[in-house]
Every structure is written in C-alpha cells, then in structure tokens.
mmCIF file of C-alpha atoms and ligand atoms in Angstrom:
data_model
loop_
_atom_site.group_PDB
_atom_site.id
_atom_site.type_symbol
_atom_site.label_atom_id
_atom_site.label_comp_id
_atom_site.label_asym_id
_atom_site.label_seq_id
_atom_site.Cartn_x
_atom_site.Cartn_y
_atom_site.Cartn_z
ATOM 1 C CA UNK A 1 34.535 27.390 12.521
ATOM 2 C CA UNK A 2 37.683 28.422 14.354
ATOM 3 C CA UNK A 3 41.286 28.690 13.280
ATOM 4 C CA UNK A 4 43.629 29.839 16.282
ATOM 5 C CA UNK A 5 40.559 30.449 18.248
ATOM 6 C CA UNK A 6 39.064 32.891 15.736
ATOM 7 C CA UNK A 7 36.092 32.347 13.640
ATOM 8 C CA UNK A 8 36.368 32.286 10.040
ATOM 9 C CA UNK A 9 34.457 31.535 7.118
ATOM 10 C CA UNK A 10 36.255 30.144 3.990
ATOM 11 C CA UNK A 11 35.258 32.974 1.808
ATOM 12 C CA UNK A 12 34.036 36.576 1.775
ATOM 13 C CA UNK A 13 33.801 39.712 -0.327
ATOM 14 C CA UNK A 14 35.229 43.063 1.075
ATOM 15 C CA UNK A 15 35.773 46.312 -0.977
ATOM 16 C CA UNK A 16 35.498 44.671 -4.376
ATOM 17 C CA UNK A 17 37.817 41.820 -3.515
ATOM 18 C CA UNK A 18 37.224 38.300 -2.697
ATOM 19 C CA UNK A 19 39.130 36.967 0.198
ATOM 20 C CA UNK A 20 39.770 33.504 0.596
ATOM 21 C CA UNK A 21 41.855 31.051 3.062
ATOM 22 C CA UNK A 22 44.745 29.584 0.700
ATOM 23 C CA UNK A 23 44.066 26.098 1.317
ATOM 24 C CA UNK A 24 47.203 24.903 -0.526
ATOM 25 C CA UNK A 25 49.188 26.553 2.485
ATOM 26 C CA UNK A 26 47.504 24.714 5.129
ATOM 27 C CA UNK A 27 48.193 23.237 7.616
ATOM 28 C CA UNK A 28 51.565 24.679 7.921
ATOM 29 C CA UNK A 29 50.759 28.349 6.999
ATOM 30 C CA UNK A 30 47.499 30.172 7.402
ATOM 31 C CA UNK A 31 47.163 32.682 4.443
ATOM 32 C CA UNK A 32 44.251 34.874 3.598
ATOM 33 C CA UNK A 33 44.572 35.464 -0.096
ATOM 34 C CA UNK A 34 42.991 38.076 -2.340
ATOM 35 C CA UNK A 35 41.217 37.423 -5.604
ATOM 36 C CA UNK A 36 40.906 40.622 -7.473
ATOM 37 C CA UNK A 37 40.284 39.313 -11.197
ATOM 38 C CA UNK A 38 38.206 36.628 -12.917
ATOM 39 C CA UNK A 39 41.709 35.046 -13.680
ATOM 40 C CA UNK A 40 42.728 34.947 -10.009
ATOM 41 C CA UNK A 41 39.442 33.186 -9.314
ATOM 42 C CA UNK A 42 39.830 30.644 -12.255
ATOM 43 C CA UNK A 43 43.350 30.109 -11.018
ATOM 44 C CA UNK A 44 42.343 29.693 -7.410
ATOM 45 C CA UNK A 45 39.631 26.951 -8.495
ATOM 46 C CA UNK A 46 42.204 25.217 -10.686
ATOM 47 C CA UNK A 47 45.064 25.096 -8.303
ATOM 48 C CA UNK A 48 42.836 24.218 -5.340
ATOM 49 C CA UNK A 49 43.537 27.310 -3.409
ATOM 50 C CA UNK A 50 39.676 26.723 -2.995
ATOM 51 C CA UNK A 51 38.266 23.600 -3.166
ATOM 52 C CA UNK A 52 35.419 21.353 -2.232
ATOM 53 C CA UNK A 53 32.165 21.283 -4.319
ATOM 54 C CA UNK A 54 30.061 24.004 -2.314
ATOM 55 C CA UNK A 55 33.108 26.281 -2.021
ATOM 56 C CA UNK A 56 33.970 26.235 -5.684
ATOM 57 C CA UNK A 57 30.496 26.938 -6.594
ATOM 58 C CA UNK A 58 30.424 29.994 -4.461
ATOM 59 C CA UNK A 59 33.865 31.198 -5.712
ATOM 60 C CA UNK A 60 32.698 31.097 -9.093
ATOM 61 C CA UNK A 61 29.656 33.191 -8.340
ATOM 62 C CA UNK A 62 32.024 35.767 -7.032
ATOM 63 C CA UNK A 63 34.110 35.242 -10.123
ATOM 64 C CA UNK A 64 30.988 36.559 -12.119
ATOM 65 C CA UNK A 65 30.827 39.701 -9.639
ATOM 66 C CA UNK A 66 34.433 40.250 -10.361
ATOM 67 C CA UNK A 67 33.949 40.014 -14.162
ATOM 68 C CA UNK A 68 31.216 42.629 -13.684
ATOM 69 C CA UNK A 69 33.470 45.009 -12.015
ATOM 70 C CA UNK A 70 35.440 44.790 -15.001
ATOM 71 C CA UNK A 71 32.979 44.937 -17.864
ATOM 72 C CA UNK A 72 29.375 44.353 -17.782
ATOM 73 C CA UNK A 73 29.067 43.434 -21.494
ATOM 74 C CA UNK A 74 26.766 40.463 -22.021
ATOM 75 C CA UNK A 75 29.198 38.384 -24.076
ATOM 76 C CA UNK A 76 32.085 39.100 -21.972
ATOM 77 C CA UNK A 77 30.293 37.921 -19.055
ATOM 78 C CA UNK A 78 28.939 34.778 -20.763
ATOM 79 C CA UNK A 79 32.292 33.979 -21.924
ATOM 80 C CA UNK A 80 33.522 34.120 -18.405
ATOM 81 C CA UNK A 81 30.664 31.972 -17.148
ATOM 82 C CA UNK A 82 31.777 29.318 -19.607
ATOM 83 C CA UNK A 83 35.364 29.493 -18.415
ATOM 84 C CA UNK A 84 34.338 29.237 -14.739
ATOM 85 C CA UNK A 85 32.410 26.138 -15.428
ATOM 86 C CA UNK A 86 35.052 24.537 -17.194
ATOM 87 C CA UNK A 87 37.916 25.148 -14.179
ATOM 88 C CA UNK A 88 36.938 21.847 -12.702
ATOM 89 C CA UNK A 89 34.901 19.267 -14.387
ATOM 90 C CA UNK A 90 33.411 16.923 -11.949
ATOM 91 C CA UNK A 91 31.616 18.948 -8.960
ATOM 92 C CA UNK A 92 28.066 19.999 -10.216
ATOM 93 C CA UNK A 93 27.946 23.096 -7.753
ATOM 94 C CA UNK A 94 30.147 25.098 -10.200
ATOM 95 C CA UNK A 95 27.453 24.939 -13.019
ATOM 96 C CA UNK A 96 25.010 25.120 -10.364
ATOM 97 C CA UNK A 97 25.992 28.532 -8.911
ATOM 98 C CA UNK A 98 26.790 29.821 -12.369
ATOM 99 C CA UNK A 99 23.219 28.989 -13.573
ATOM 100 C CA UNK A 100 21.641 30.459 -10.574
ATOM 101 C CA UNK A 101 23.642 33.958 -11.207
ATOM 102 C CA UNK A 102 22.710 33.776 -14.822
ATOM 103 C CA UNK A 103 19.058 33.346 -14.181
ATOM 104 C CA UNK A 104 19.320 36.160 -11.375
ATOM 105 C CA UNK A 105 21.069 38.638 -13.800
ATOM 106 C CA UNK A 106 18.800 37.920 -16.854
ATOM 107 C CA UNK A 107 17.230 41.160 -18.218
ATOM 108 C CA UNK A 108 18.635 43.034 -15.367
ATOM 109 C CA UNK A 109 19.893 46.811 -16.237
ATOM 110 C CA UNK A 110 23.523 47.617 -16.277
ATOM 111 C CA UNK A 111 23.097 50.142 -13.399
ATOM 112 C CA UNK A 112 21.759 47.644 -11.101
ATOM 113 C CA UNK A 113 23.386 44.466 -12.274
ATOM 114 C CA UNK A 114 26.560 44.618 -10.091
ATOM 115 C CA UNK A 115 24.684 45.250 -6.899
ATOM 116 C CA UNK A 116 22.403 42.382 -7.697
ATOM 117 C CA UNK A 117 25.231 39.890 -8.320
ATOM 118 C CA UNK A 118 27.005 40.936 -5.254
ATOM 119 C CA UNK A 119 23.582 40.265 -3.120
ATOM 120 C CA UNK A 120 23.210 36.794 -4.911
ATOM 121 C CA UNK A 121 26.708 35.639 -4.607
ATOM 122 C CA UNK A 122 26.485 36.512 -0.641
ATOM 123 C CA UNK A 123 23.218 34.735 -0.605
ATOM 124 C CA UNK A 124 24.667 31.438 -2.219
ATOM 125 C CA UNK A 125 27.042 31.973 0.759
ATOM 126 C CA UNK A 126 24.412 32.308 3.448
ATOM 127 C CA UNK A 127 22.313 29.523 2.156
ATOM 128 C CA UNK A 128 25.140 27.251 2.052
ATOM 129 C CA UNK A 129 25.981 28.033 5.830
ATOM 130 C CA UNK A 130 22.232 27.360 6.577
ATOM 131 C CA UNK A 131 21.953 24.139 4.733
ATOM 132 C CA UNK A 132 25.173 22.775 5.985
ATOM 133 C CA UNK A 133 23.953 23.620 9.649
ATOM 134 C CA UNK A 134 20.624 21.674 8.933
ATOM 135 C CA UNK A 135 22.856 18.722 7.523
ATOM 136 C CA UNK A 136 24.482 18.757 10.945
ATOM 137 C CA UNK A 137 21.283 18.636 12.806
ATOM 138 C CA UNK A 138 20.028 15.910 10.753
ATOM 139 C CA UNK A 139 23.097 13.906 10.917
ATOM 140 C CA UNK A 140 23.231 14.540 14.587
ATOM 141 C CA UNK A 141 20.302 11.895 14.939
ATOM 142 C CA UNK A 142 22.072 9.267 13.467
ATOM 143 C CA UNK A 143 25.110 9.617 15.549
ATOM 144 C CA UNK A 144 23.142 9.958 18.743
ATOM 145 C CA UNK A 145 21.135 6.812 17.950
ATOM 146 C CA UNK A 146 24.351 4.874 17.805
ATOM 147 C CA UNK A 147 25.747 6.501 20.875
ATOM 148 C CA UNK A 148 22.762 5.845 22.921
ATOM 149 C CA UNK A 149 23.118 2.073 21.948
ATOM 150 C CA UNK A 150 26.842 1.826 22.393
ATOM 151 C CA UNK A 151 27.207 4.398 25.352
ATOM 152 C CA UNK A 152 30.810 4.833 24.331
ATOM 153 C CA UNK A 153 32.772 6.900 22.052
ATOM 154 C CA UNK A 154 31.217 7.069 18.591
ATOM 155 C CA UNK A 155 33.966 6.110 15.958
ATOM 156 C CA UNK A 156 33.497 7.838 12.516
ATOM 157 C CA UNK A 157 35.439 7.325 9.406
ATOM 158 C CA UNK A 158 35.651 10.125 6.796
ATOM 159 C CA UNK A 159 37.439 10.442 3.647
ATOM 160 C CA UNK A 160 38.894 13.512 1.817
ATOM 161 C CA UNK A 161 37.858 16.988 3.371
ATOM 162 C CA UNK A 162 34.278 17.510 3.326
ATOM 163 C CA UNK A 163 34.594 19.905 6.145
ATOM 164 C CA UNK A 164 34.110 23.306 6.613
ATOM 165 C CA UNK A 165 37.087 24.315 4.472
ATOM 166 C CA UNK A 166 35.052 22.578 1.632
ATOM 167 C CA UNK A 167 32.061 24.727 2.115
ATOM 168 C CA UNK A 168 31.562 28.033 3.536
ATOM 169 C CA UNK A 169 31.172 26.793 7.004
ATOM 170 C CA UNK A 170 30.317 23.663 9.255
ATOM 171 C CA UNK A 171 31.273 21.443 6.368
ATOM 172 C CA UNK A 172 28.978 18.487 5.200
ATOM 173 C CA UNK A 173 30.358 15.485 6.490
ATOM 174 C CA UNK A 174 31.763 17.236 9.393
ATOM 175 C CA UNK A 175 28.955 19.098 10.470
ATOM 176 C CA UNK A 176 26.894 16.135 12.078
ATOM 177 C CA UNK A 177 30.417 15.715 14.004
ATOM 178 C CA UNK A 178 30.564 19.338 15.056
ATOM 179 C CA UNK A 179 26.974 19.055 16.341
ATOM 180 C CA UNK A 180 27.481 15.833 18.177
ATOM 181 C CA UNK A 181 30.549 17.535 20.027
ATOM 182 C CA UNK A 182 28.522 20.448 21.003
ATOM 183 C CA UNK A 183 25.912 18.043 22.434
ATOM 184 C CA UNK A 184 28.616 16.256 24.479
ATOM 185 C CA UNK A 185 28.710 13.166 22.607
ATOM 186 C CA UNK A 186 31.961 11.484 22.707
ATOM 187 C CA UNK A 187 33.301 11.241 19.234
ATOM 188 C CA UNK A 188 36.427 10.163 17.598
ATOM 189 C CA UNK A 189 37.188 10.498 13.705
ATOM 190 C CA UNK A 190 39.176 8.260 11.601
ATOM 191 C CA UNK A 191 40.654 10.657 8.981
ATOM 192 C CA UNK A 192 41.649 9.036 5.597
ATOM 193 C CA UNK A 193 44.726 10.886 4.378
ATOM 194 C CA UNK A 194 43.536 11.000 1.063
ATOM 195 C CA UNK A 195 46.239 10.593 -1.448
ATOM 196 C CA UNK A 196 47.355 12.149 -3.570
ATOM 197 C CA UNK A 197 46.686 15.681 -2.089
ATOM 198 C CA UNK A 198 46.080 14.678 1.364
ATOM 199 C CA UNK A 199 43.163 16.670 1.873
ATOM 200 C CA UNK A 200 42.253 14.235 4.870
ATOM 201 C CA UNK A 201 45.455 14.578 6.695
ATOM 202 C CA UNK A 202 46.147 18.576 5.887
ATOM 203 C CA UNK A 203 42.789 19.932 6.148
ATOM 204 C CA UNK A 204 40.138 17.603 7.935
ATOM 205 C CA UNK A 205 42.643 16.790 10.616
ATOM 206 C CA UNK A 206 43.621 20.370 10.770
ATOM 207 C CA UNK A 207 40.267 21.784 11.169
ATOM 208 C CA UNK A 208 39.204 19.042 13.627
ATOM 209 C CA UNK A 209 42.130 19.860 15.793
ATOM 210 C CA UNK A 210 41.145 23.413 15.848
ATOM 211 C CA UNK A 211 37.723 22.405 17.161
ATOM 212 C CA UNK A 212 39.266 19.914 19.821
ATOM 213 C CA UNK A 213 37.858 17.178 18.003
ATOM 214 C CA UNK A 214 39.798 13.750 18.654
ATOM 215 C CA UNK A 215 41.061 12.334 15.421
ATOM 216 C CA UNK A 216 43.579 9.950 13.947
ATOM 217 C CA UNK A 217 45.153 10.136 10.550
ATOM 218 C CA UNK A 218 45.199 6.636 8.611
ATOM 219 C CA UNK A 219 46.697 5.650 5.242
ATOM 220 C CA UNK A 220 43.751 5.441 2.858
ATOM 221 C CA UNK A 221 43.976 1.537 2.954
ATOM 222 C CA UNK A 222 43.667 1.074 6.644
ATOM 223 C CA UNK A 223 39.954 1.664 6.678
ATOM 224 C CA UNK A 224 39.070 -1.947 5.721
ATOM 225 C CA UNK A 225 40.838 -3.655 8.697
ATOM 226 C CA UNK A 226 39.268 -1.115 11.140
ATOM 227 C CA UNK A 227 36.126 -1.938 9.952
ATOM 228 C CA UNK A 228 36.767 -5.646 10.298
ATOM 229 C CA UNK A 229 37.879 -5.071 13.773
ATOM 230 C CA UNK A 230 34.648 -3.179 14.723
ATOM 231 C CA UNK A 231 36.569 0.045 15.431
ATOM 232 C CA UNK A 232 34.473 1.967 12.965
ATOM 233 C CA UNK A 233 30.840 2.753 13.835
ATOM 234 C CA UNK A 234 30.040 4.744 10.861
ATOM 235 C CA UNK A 235 31.187 6.314 7.691
ATOM 236 C CA UNK A 236 30.321 9.864 6.669
ATOM 237 C CA UNK A 237 31.703 11.217 3.299
ATOM 238 C CA UNK A 238 31.018 14.146 1.312
ATOM 239 C CA UNK A 239 30.089 14.139 -2.398
ATOM 240 C CA UNK A 240 30.849 16.418 -5.641
ATOM 241 C CA UNK A 241 27.991 15.264 -7.461
ATOM 242 C CA UNK A 242 24.912 13.241 -6.624
ATOM 243 C CA UNK A 243 22.660 11.724 -9.323
ATOM 244 C CA UNK A 244 18.990 11.650 -8.890
ATOM 245 C CA UNK A 245 19.330 7.838 -8.631
ATOM 246 C CA UNK A 246 21.532 8.185 -5.508
ATOM 247 C CA UNK A 247 24.780 7.315 -7.116
ATOM 248 C CA UNK A 248 27.352 9.241 -5.561
ATOM 249 C CA UNK A 249 30.609 10.989 -7.250
ATOM 250 C CA UNK A 250 33.278 11.724 -4.503
ATOM 251 C CA UNK A 251 37.024 11.879 -4.124
ATOM 252 C CA UNK A 252 38.800 8.795 -5.508
ATOM 253 C CA UNK A 253 38.804 6.100 -2.857
ATOM 254 C CA UNK A 254 35.352 6.742 -1.501
ATOM 255 C CA UNK A 255 33.896 3.529 -3.361
ATOM 256 C CA UNK A 256 36.508 1.238 -1.963
ATOM 257 C CA UNK A 257 35.469 2.482 1.701
ATOM 258 C CA UNK A 258 31.791 2.066 0.746
ATOM 259 C CA UNK A 259 32.439 -1.502 -0.347
ATOM 260 C CA UNK A 260 34.278 -2.358 2.793
ATOM 261 C CA UNK A 261 31.749 -0.933 4.979
ATOM 262 C CA UNK A 262 29.044 -2.847 3.160
ATOM 263 C CA UNK A 263 30.967 -6.233 3.810
ATOM 264 C CA UNK A 264 31.254 -5.329 7.493
ATOM 265 C CA UNK A 265 27.606 -4.097 7.922
ATOM 266 C CA UNK A 266 28.733 -0.570 8.647
ATOM 267 C CA UNK A 267 26.513 2.370 7.930
ATOM 268 C CA UNK A 268 27.585 4.329 5.267
ATOM 269 C CA UNK A 269 26.304 7.901 4.763
ATOM 270 C CA UNK A 270 26.709 10.752 2.405
ATOM 271 C CA UNK A 271 26.155 14.301 3.264
ATOM 272 C CA UNK A 272 25.175 16.809 0.854
ATOM 273 C CA UNK A 273 23.438 19.960 0.325
ATOM 274 C CA UNK A 274 20.815 20.118 -2.619
ATOM 275 C CA UNK A 275 23.310 22.327 -4.663
ATOM 276 C CA UNK A 276 25.348 18.893 -5.047
ATOM 277 C CA UNK A 277 22.469 16.910 -6.950
ATOM 278 C CA UNK A 278 22.505 16.533 -10.572
ATOM 279 C CA UNK A 279 18.826 16.366 -11.476
ATOM 280 C CA UNK A 280 19.814 16.102 -15.277
ATOM 281 C CA UNK A 281 22.268 13.348 -15.853
ATOM 282 C CA UNK A 282 20.927 9.746 -15.688
ATOM 283 C CA UNK A 283 23.775 7.565 -15.852
ATOM 284 C CA UNK A 284 27.034 7.853 -13.637
ATOM 285 C CA UNK A 285 29.309 6.685 -16.353
ATOM 286 C CA UNK A 286 28.663 10.111 -17.943
ATOM 287 C CA UNK A 287 30.008 12.225 -15.060
ATOM 288 C CA UNK A 288 33.193 13.912 -16.155
ATOM 289 C CA UNK A 289 35.993 12.438 -13.975
ATOM 290 C CA UNK A 290 38.811 15.021 -13.289
ATOM 291 C CA UNK A 291 42.414 13.768 -14.342
ATOM 292 C CA UNK A 292 44.847 15.683 -12.603
ATOM 293 C CA UNK A 293 48.344 16.270 -13.043
ATOM 294 C CA UNK A 294 50.458 13.088 -12.097
ATOM 295 C CA UNK A 295 52.856 15.228 -10.245
ATOM 296 C CA UNK A 296 50.449 15.377 -7.496
ATOM 297 C CA UNK A 297 51.609 11.863 -7.104
ATOM 298 C CA UNK A 298 55.037 11.691 -7.783
ATOM 299 C CA UNK A 299 55.947 14.535 -5.705
ATOM 300 C CA UNK A 300 55.305 15.288 -2.081
ATOM 301 C CA UNK A 301 55.169 18.499 -0.119
ATOM 302 C CA UNK A 302 56.106 18.981 3.729
ATOM 303 C CA UNK A 303 58.197 20.563 5.999
ATOM 304 C CA UNK A 304 62.020 19.852 6.524
ATOM 305 C CA UNK A 305 64.022 19.738 9.566
ATOM 306 C CA UNK A 306 64.340 23.549 9.527
ATOM 307 C CA UNK A 307 60.672 24.011 9.166
ATOM 308 C CA UNK A 308 61.000 25.101 5.611
ATOM 309 C CA UNK A 309 58.454 23.918 3.005
ATOM 310 C CA UNK A 310 59.996 21.342 0.524
ATOM 311 C CA UNK A 311 58.583 19.604 -2.700
ATOM 312 C CA UNK A 312 60.385 16.357 -3.243
ATOM 313 C CA UNK A 313 60.005 13.788 -5.860
ATOM 314 C CA UNK A 314 58.968 10.373 -4.567
ATOM 315 C CA UNK A 315 58.642 8.008 -7.567
ATOM 316 C CA UNK A 316 61.436 7.044 -10.227
ATOM 317 C CA UNK A 317 61.494 9.564 -12.608
ATOM 318 C CA UNK A 318 60.774 7.328 -15.710
ATOM 319 C CA UNK A 319 57.591 5.697 -14.121
ATOM 320 C CA UNK A 320 54.262 6.703 -15.264
ATOM 321 C CA UNK A 321 51.383 7.473 -12.953
ATOM 322 C CA UNK A 322 47.595 8.085 -13.353
ATOM 323 C CA UNK A 323 45.711 10.564 -11.370
ATOM 324 C CA UNK A 324 42.080 10.259 -11.442
ATOM 325 C CA UNK A 325 40.494 12.546 -8.805
ATOM 326 C CA UNK A 326 37.127 11.045 -8.234
ATOM 327 C CA UNK A 327 35.227 7.630 -8.258
ATOM 328 C CA UNK A 328 31.559 6.685 -8.169
ATOM 329 C CA UNK A 329 30.056 4.797 -5.285
ATOM 330 C CA UNK A 330 26.623 3.233 -6.615
ATOM 331 C CA UNK A 331 23.524 3.820 -4.554
ATOM 332 C CA UNK A 332 23.081 0.234 -3.507
ATOM 333 C CA UNK A 333 26.366 0.616 -1.159
ATOM 334 C CA UNK A 334 25.039 3.854 0.487
ATOM 335 C CA UNK A 335 22.923 3.550 3.644
ATOM 336 C CA UNK A 336 21.298 7.006 3.316
ATOM 337 C CA UNK A 337 21.977 10.773 2.048
ATOM 338 C CA UNK A 338 22.027 13.408 4.752
ATOM 339 C CA UNK A 339 20.547 16.671 3.316
ATOM 340 C CA UNK A 340 19.181 19.864 4.456
ATOM 341 C CA UNK A 341 15.858 18.543 4.184
ATOM 342 C CA UNK A 342 16.457 15.345 6.114
ATOM 343 C CA UNK A 343 17.888 12.092 5.680
ATOM 344 C CA UNK A 344 16.669 9.865 2.726
ATOM 345 C CA UNK A 345 17.706 6.630 0.800
ATOM 346 C CA UNK A 346 20.142 7.016 -1.921
ATOM 347 C CA UNK A 347 17.436 6.600 -4.554
ATOM 348 C CA UNK A 348 15.104 8.530 -7.063
ATOM 349 C CA UNK A 349 12.359 7.879 -4.667
ATOM 350 C CA UNK A 350 14.298 9.030 -1.628
ATOM 351 C CA UNK A 351 15.470 12.150 -3.018
ATOM 352 C CA UNK A 352 12.244 12.940 -4.684
ATOM 353 C CA UNK A 353 10.354 12.685 -1.258
ATOM 354 C CA UNK A 354 12.594 15.325 -0.002
ATOM 355 C CA UNK A 355 13.227 17.940 -2.925
ATOM 356 C CA UNK A 356 10.420 17.475 -5.473
HETATM 357 O O1 LIG B 1 39.482 17.473 -5.061
HETATM 358 P P1 LIG B 1 38.678 18.092 -3.971
HETATM 359 O O2 LIG B 1 39.592 18.269 -2.675
HETATM 360 O O3 LIG B 1 37.961 19.470 -4.251
HETATM 361 O O4 LIG B 1 37.772 17.139 -3.484
HETATM 362 C C1 LIG B 1 36.518 17.458 -2.782
HETATM 363 C C2 LIG B 1 35.826 16.331 -2.151
HETATM 364 O O5 LIG B 1 35.784 15.176 -2.827
HETATM 365 C C3 LIG B 1 34.879 16.435 -1.238
HETATM 366 O O6 LIG B 1 34.518 15.373 -0.524
HETATM 367 C C4 LIG B 1 33.527 17.071 -1.865
HETATM 368 O O7 LIG B 1 33.776 17.918 -2.515
HETATM 369 C C5 LIG B 1 32.318 17.436 -0.959
HETATM 370 S S1 LIG B 1 32.963 18.718 -0.263
HETATM 371 C C6 LIG B 1 31.587 19.262 1.179
#
C-alpha cells in the first residue's frame, strides 16, 4: 500500500539488514529503521516499532536470520527462539513463525542454514501478502452484498489497526475495504481511536487517508450510539489469536463492540490469516493477556503548536492505572470469520471445514 504515493511493504530484508517502518513515529514522521541484531528485533517488537499479529511473526522470523548471521550454534539459536516468542505474549503468530522456522531449519547443515532461513522468512512474508489479498476478496463479497441492498455508502467500523501496517501488505480487516474501494463501492470507515496507544487514530486513519478512503476517527465509546442510530452497516476487526472454537482475542475493547453489534443486529466479522489460529489452546481463559506499562495510559504524545513531538502526563501522578492490552470476544457474538480460504462461522465446525 502507499505512503505519500509510493508503494511500501512493512518489512523487507536487504544486505543482511531487516528494514521496518517505525510505527511509533507515525503518523507525524515516516522513518525507515534498520534492525541489525536480534536485540534490535526484540526491542522493535516490545516497543511496538513493529506491531500487529502477522507483522510481529514475520519480524521474529527475520530475528532468527539475524541470529544465524551472528552465530549458527544450535543452542544459541534455540535460546534466541525462546526470547523472540516471549517478546509479546498474546499474538500466536510469533510462536507460529518461530515454529515454522525451527521445523524448516531442523537438520540443515551449517553451510546452507542461513540461505534457507532467509528464504523461509521471505516466504512467510510473501505468503502473508497472498493470504491477506485473499481475505480481501472473500470479505469483498460481504461488503458488496450490503451495498447491493443499500445502494448507498457502506459504513464499516473497525477497532485498533488491523490494516496493512499490522501485516506485510493489505491488512486483514482493511483488505476487504481496499478491495471494495478498488471495485468502486462507496465506503466510509468509522475508526475507533483505540486507547491507550491510539493505533486506530495514528495508524488506521493514516493508512486509509494515504489510500484516499473516507474515514472518521471516533472515541472508543462512540460505536454504540452510532450502531443504535444505524450509522454502522458492518464491523470488521482483526485478531491476535483465534481459538479453534471460534473465540477471538483482539485489542482490548473489541468485546464491547461485539456486544453492541449483537444488541443492534449489526454483522460483526473478524478477518484473519490461518497463522492466527491457535489449534492447541482449548479455553480462551488460558490465553496470555498482555499487560503493558501503565504509562501508556497516563501519558499522551502529540505535536505541540510548533510541530514538536511532546509527551505529557494526563493523569494525577498518584493515581493507579491498569493497561490490559487485549480481550476475548466469545464466538457467539461473531457473525463470521473471513480467512484466506473463505468465510466461515466462528466455530470448530466452521474452521475445520476450511482448514482440516
Ligand atoms: O497491540 P497491537 O497494536 O499489536 O494489537 C494489534 C491488534 O490487536 C490487531 O487488531 C491484530 O493484531 C490483528 S492485525 C492484522
């Protein structure tokens, strides 16, 4: 997708360096950052210079490449894999990507291992692009159906950033939107601000603007009234981990939007590539929910009158705050899952039909 009219992917590998778009600088600055070591990769994932489930998986895969460039000793690489998996706990794509690299590299001799690792990490990225594009085409049918009935602008609500910046390209929740726009369907997106880190306002709105898609940022609590007023036709969100029973773990606040959508009889879809399915965990209570630094709540960053980036405290210094980063939406509130293989019900049966 485009930034200032130029096509980008979120990550690429060049001259033994991992190149990323530093998302902590968006929307005010566009900075391409070099990751040269595994520690750079772990830091980029932890500080959310890269973020979004598919993108952190791909970044971790390149982390193994950087580890191998330094030293291809088995125990060092294994130690690195563990550190990478632990860098953010909730999105399953991290473990998925590391497991895939591990199994590809198992038993490979040291003269070939680096070349094979680079190829596999590149392939993880290419596959993600292909899958996100297919998600877009499958989700397009849903939008088109609504448009054919309504014959007017389709209003879509999304939460957090499940856009191309969270993947390698296209995005998950946004891919059907980009495909609808390309087909000439009039679209307007309600963008949940997504406190505390404002991924909706800073990233989703930014990327939609760059692609000339009409969008409006709303405070996270506004979705309910818009749904009551029938100003939302459809919700599409992403996910960090979807269980085989269809329960969806995504950015905190997703659950409340799903409840409001259910109460107002508005379709609520979740878009995901198969790398986000956790086939092992049976109970969503066992999903590790990331708790981030409470300063993400009590401080806010933005431009001052002179255009300088400033970070200011917005809460009383002696107040406590709690920063849970994700929540779980039970399958019963989800109209369907939009995947690279098609759209299915959020259930064991639905997912098995497509993937097993
Ligand atoms: O904490 P973040 O910004 O990494 O959370 C990201 C999300 O919750 C996205 O919706 C999810 O990763 C899906 S990305 C295609």
